[in-house]
Amino acid sequence: MTLPNSTLTAVPGFRVGHWTDSVGQTGCTVILCPDGGAVASASFLGPSPGTREGVLLSPEKKVERVHALLLTGGSAFGLAAASGVVRVLEERGVGHETPWARVPLVPAAVVYDLGVGDPRARPGEREGEAAARSASDAPVGRGRVGAGTGATAGKYLGQDFTVPGGLGSVFVERHGVRVGALAVVNPIGDVLDERGGVLAGPGVGPGAAAFGGGTVTPGDVESTTLVAVATEHTLTKNEARRLADAAQTALGRVIHPSHTFWDGDSAFVLSACTLPPADPMLLGALVQEAVCAAVRDAVRTARG
């Protein structure tokens, strides 16, 4: 018996592919949009986001649709993988129409995983291309795969207390409104379960007396959670931005502490615009529900 797809690719038109280096402990994940692109915006919180074409997603910028989204390990080095995704899309004739060429628009965001495996193992152009070519509408592979391969959570007491963060994905539907979410979970804080208990991380809080009252000063760029939300319901770019802000709010519910001085959280919203607009309150609530569920799914599947 085949189980129904309960991941982001249950949203028609979106496909997901991974490239995974289980030895080097890094990888990248590509979300391909419908060929005509998806209306997109994003929200970036924390002082250390690593992105490509993030400014393009601001509501006041001219271009509304993007053609893929790359989430990757390798810190800033991993942004090179976006060029491989662009190559695949160009081959397929997908991109923004200009007088001389179709230009694929592929925003990207990174997590820092260089201290988990081999710091020289980084996704690049070939790896991004491989992830794009593998993308399908099959249920999303989850756990320690793709961009979640080297992701960890609960870093505030130092490396000895971190736990796998991983990659998670869910699909939620209520009253005919449908939302998919994918999360790469690499925060400094703990991940909380549905009742507010600690699902992943030390669970004692920064500076806990149980560990001598001391704190560990994290690296400036080593913690980030990446979220992608997809829907069919028609959105304007401004509406997509508001939903991206709602996704960030959801991270504050499921990660503690969240949006710290050492995080660079990035939340993206993609709309295929193939269904009529949904009730905005219901859609916003489902976005937050899906983001929380995707974060929890990541750590649950990462630990096996």
XYZ file of C-alpha atoms in Angstrom:
304
model
C 0.000 0.000 0.000
C 1.411 3.397 -1.025
C 1.101 6.074 1.624
C -0.065 9.519 0.512
C 2.589 12.186 0.046
C 2.712 14.298 3.205
C 5.673 16.493 2.227
C 6.130 19.744 0.293
C 5.968 17.979 -3.075
C 2.298 17.222 -2.439
C 1.803 20.820 -3.624
C 1.386 20.375 -7.401
C 4.101 21.880 -9.562
C 6.928 21.767 -7.011
C 9.756 19.220 -7.140
C 12.582 18.596 -4.689
C 16.006 17.019 -5.167
C 18.988 16.427 -2.880
C 22.709 15.961 -3.225
C 24.196 14.370 -0.101
C 27.784 13.796 1.039
C 27.384 11.491 4.027
C 31.169 11.315 4.552
C 31.916 15.034 4.353
C 28.647 15.702 6.228
C 27.209 18.315 3.917
C 24.799 18.592 1.017
C 22.317 20.744 -0.856
C 18.604 20.695 -1.603
C 16.830 22.212 -4.597
C 13.162 23.126 -4.855
C 12.130 23.494 -8.490
C 9.108 25.709 -9.090
C 6.564 25.271 -11.898
C 8.192 26.124 -15.239
C 6.489 29.524 -15.293
C 8.029 30.330 -11.939
C 6.522 31.073 -8.539
C 5.698 34.395 -6.928
C 8.211 34.608 -4.099
C 9.387 36.668 -1.181
C 11.452 36.066 1.935
C 12.205 37.221 5.459
C 15.702 37.240 6.976
C 16.255 37.509 10.735
C 19.439 37.350 12.738
C 22.725 39.058 11.884
C 24.328 36.268 9.859
C 22.187 35.148 6.891
C 24.108 33.768 3.941
C 22.099 34.289 0.764
C 22.184 34.772 -2.975
C 19.619 37.028 -4.692
C 17.912 37.674 -1.380
C 17.449 41.368 -2.202
C 15.561 40.363 -5.348
C 12.813 38.943 -3.133
C 12.014 42.245 -1.418
C 8.450 43.297 -2.278
C 9.568 46.590 -3.829
C 11.853 44.886 -6.357
C 10.570 44.443 -9.899
C 10.855 40.700 -10.521
C 8.012 38.731 -8.936
C 8.711 35.116 -9.922
C 11.638 32.818 -9.295
C 12.272 29.421 -10.865
C 13.989 27.461 -8.111
C 15.269 27.783 -4.568
C 18.554 26.327 -3.316
C 19.159 25.489 0.337
C 22.706 24.348 0.976
C 25.426 23.497 3.425
C 28.993 24.687 3.017
C 28.461 28.210 4.336
C 29.222 30.894 1.736
C 31.118 28.352 -0.357
C 27.874 26.442 -0.896
C 26.244 29.323 -2.729
C 28.214 28.222 -5.793
C 25.791 25.289 -6.107
C 23.125 27.706 -7.370
C 25.053 28.049 -10.633
C 24.505 24.345 -11.298
C 20.769 24.764 -10.795
C 20.778 27.701 -13.213
C 22.518 25.540 -15.809
C 19.852 22.825 -15.611
C 17.014 25.333 -15.880
C 18.627 27.063 -18.841
C 18.922 23.716 -20.646
C 15.204 23.197 -20.080
C 14.277 26.626 -21.399
C 13.108 27.848 -18.006
C 13.774 31.409 -16.911
C 12.840 35.063 -16.932
C 12.298 36.233 -20.509
C 14.781 38.847 -21.723
C 15.529 39.984 -25.298
C 18.527 37.666 -25.685
C 18.047 34.788 -23.253
C 15.843 33.221 -20.621
C 17.511 33.919 -17.281
C 16.713 31.432 -14.487
C 16.305 33.133 -11.120
C 17.513 30.931 -8.261
C 17.712 32.481 -4.790
C 19.789 30.517 -2.314
C 20.527 30.357 1.403
C 23.169 28.499 3.401
C 23.787 26.859 6.729
C 27.221 26.619 8.325
C 28.178 22.940 8.672
C 31.940 23.138 8.110
C 32.743 21.972 11.651
C 30.630 18.811 11.506
C 32.421 16.718 8.880
C 35.179 17.605 6.440
C 35.399 21.419 6.178
C 36.737 21.014 2.645
C 33.598 19.161 1.542
C 31.312 21.830 0.135
C 28.501 21.736 -2.419
C 29.513 23.419 -5.659
C 28.208 23.847 -9.171
C 28.305 20.132 -10.036
C 26.542 19.213 -6.816
C 23.811 21.801 -7.362
C 23.331 20.466 -10.873
C 23.038 16.904 -9.547
C 20.416 17.952 -6.997
C 18.403 19.768 -9.668
C 18.518 16.808 -12.049
C 17.310 14.495 -9.287
C 14.348 16.706 -8.370
C 10.940 15.036 -8.569
C 7.474 15.214 -7.106
C 8.094 12.067 -5.050
C 7.865 12.454 -1.254
C 10.790 14.517 -0.012
C 13.693 12.582 1.497
C 14.070 13.702 5.100
C 16.553 13.481 7.942
C 20.302 13.746 7.420
C 20.061 14.365 3.693
C 20.673 17.280 1.344
C 21.151 20.596 3.082
C 20.278 18.937 6.386
C 23.151 16.426 6.294
C 25.458 18.385 8.598
C 22.813 20.447 10.391
C 22.852 20.375 14.191
C 20.778 21.856 17.011
C 21.390 22.932 20.591
C 24.822 24.527 20.171
C 24.720 26.895 23.140
C 26.769 24.569 25.386
C 29.351 23.766 22.762
C 29.994 21.036 20.220
C 29.860 18.146 22.722
C 26.177 18.768 23.392
C 24.853 19.289 19.879
C 22.372 16.879 18.313
C 21.462 16.244 14.649
C 19.145 18.875 13.204
C 18.424 17.471 9.764
C 15.872 18.317 7.096
C 12.122 17.923 7.504
C 9.100 18.440 5.306
C 5.325 18.361 5.771
C 2.090 19.079 3.919
C -0.998 20.416 5.681
C -4.516 20.933 4.355
C -7.577 22.352 6.029
C -10.871 23.592 4.567
C -9.426 23.299 1.071
C -6.342 25.413 1.855
C -3.035 23.630 1.222
C 0.500 24.427 2.317
C 3.803 22.539 2.116
C 6.900 23.332 4.151
C 10.539 22.242 4.217
C 13.005 23.110 6.988
C 16.771 22.765 7.401
C 17.287 22.865 11.159
C 20.652 24.228 12.329
C 19.842 26.547 15.272
C 21.859 27.427 18.320
C 18.764 26.765 20.448
C 16.733 23.724 21.444
C 13.871 22.417 19.321
C 10.606 22.120 21.265
C 7.892 19.501 20.874
C 4.159 20.119 20.606
C 3.806 20.549 24.395
C 6.773 22.848 24.823
C 9.143 20.135 26.033
C 12.635 19.730 24.635
C 12.690 17.558 21.531
C 16.321 18.186 20.550
C 19.170 19.958 22.314
C 20.641 20.046 25.845
C 17.405 21.459 27.226
C 19.011 23.300 30.096
C 19.205 26.783 28.620
C 22.269 28.977 28.127
C 24.349 29.464 31.278
C 22.648 26.636 33.172
C 23.934 26.043 36.695
C 23.957 22.316 35.977
C 26.907 22.954 33.693
C 28.795 25.250 36.029
C 26.884 28.373 35.105
C 29.171 28.989 32.159
C 28.332 29.755 28.581
C 30.015 28.988 25.315
C 30.538 31.866 22.910
C 29.436 30.525 19.532
C 30.955 31.425 16.217
C 29.300 34.332 14.486
C 28.064 32.378 11.464
C 27.515 28.832 12.703
C 23.771 28.720 13.374
C 20.849 29.175 10.984
C 17.480 27.603 10.250
C 16.211 27.701 6.671
C 12.516 27.378 5.818
C 10.693 27.134 2.492
C 6.908 27.276 2.249
C 4.994 26.446 -0.941
C 1.349 26.882 -1.849
C -0.885 26.938 -4.911
C -3.015 29.789 -3.622
C -2.511 33.049 -5.470
C -0.400 35.591 -3.608
C 1.036 38.981 -4.396
C 4.677 39.516 -3.580
C 3.677 41.641 -0.586
C 1.433 38.866 0.699
C 4.233 36.344 0.251
C 6.479 38.575 2.364
C 3.896 38.741 5.140
C 3.668 34.951 5.142
C 7.464 34.730 5.284
C 7.315 36.904 8.390
C 4.690 34.514 9.791
C 7.056 31.620 9.105
C 9.745 33.389 11.125
C 7.264 33.841 13.958
C 6.678 30.094 13.888
C 10.407 29.493 14.369
C 10.099 31.485 17.584
C 7.497 28.994 18.779
C 9.442 25.828 18.007
C 13.080 26.868 18.674
C 14.278 28.275 22.015
C 16.089 30.601 22.041
C 15.439 31.645 18.452
C 16.673 34.476 16.215
C 19.695 35.004 18.438
C 22.807 37.099 17.837
C 24.350 33.990 16.250
C 21.521 32.883 13.949
C 20.802 33.960 10.367
C 17.342 32.484 9.862
C 15.862 32.657 6.369
C 12.227 31.962 5.445
C 11.015 31.784 1.833
C 7.452 31.641 0.507
C 6.706 30.348 -3.004
C 3.280 30.493 -4.676
C 2.382 28.698 -7.900
C -0.693 30.980 -8.165
C -2.800 28.207 -9.708
C -5.644 28.401 -7.167
C -7.718 31.382 -6.032
C -6.527 33.339 -3.009
C -7.203 31.666 0.319
C -8.595 33.193 3.471
C -5.536 35.109 4.737
C -6.039 34.253 8.405
C -6.375 30.538 7.683
C -3.432 30.582 5.284
C -1.229 32.362 7.796
C -2.194 29.919 10.523
C -1.409 26.942 8.290
C 1.970 28.409 7.330
C 2.916 28.624 11.005
C 1.584 25.138 11.696
C 3.497 23.690 8.747
C 6.776 25.390 9.702
C 6.629 24.116 13.285
C 5.800 20.607 12.058
C 8.615 20.633 9.469
C 11.192 21.669 12.090
C 10.078 18.866 14.424
C 10.005 16.404 11.541
C 13.617 17.295 10.731
C 15.012 16.428 14.151
C 12.839 13.340 14.539
C 13.914 11.863 11.214
C 17.555 12.972 11.662
C 17.968 10.900 14.814
C 16.367 7.869 13.156
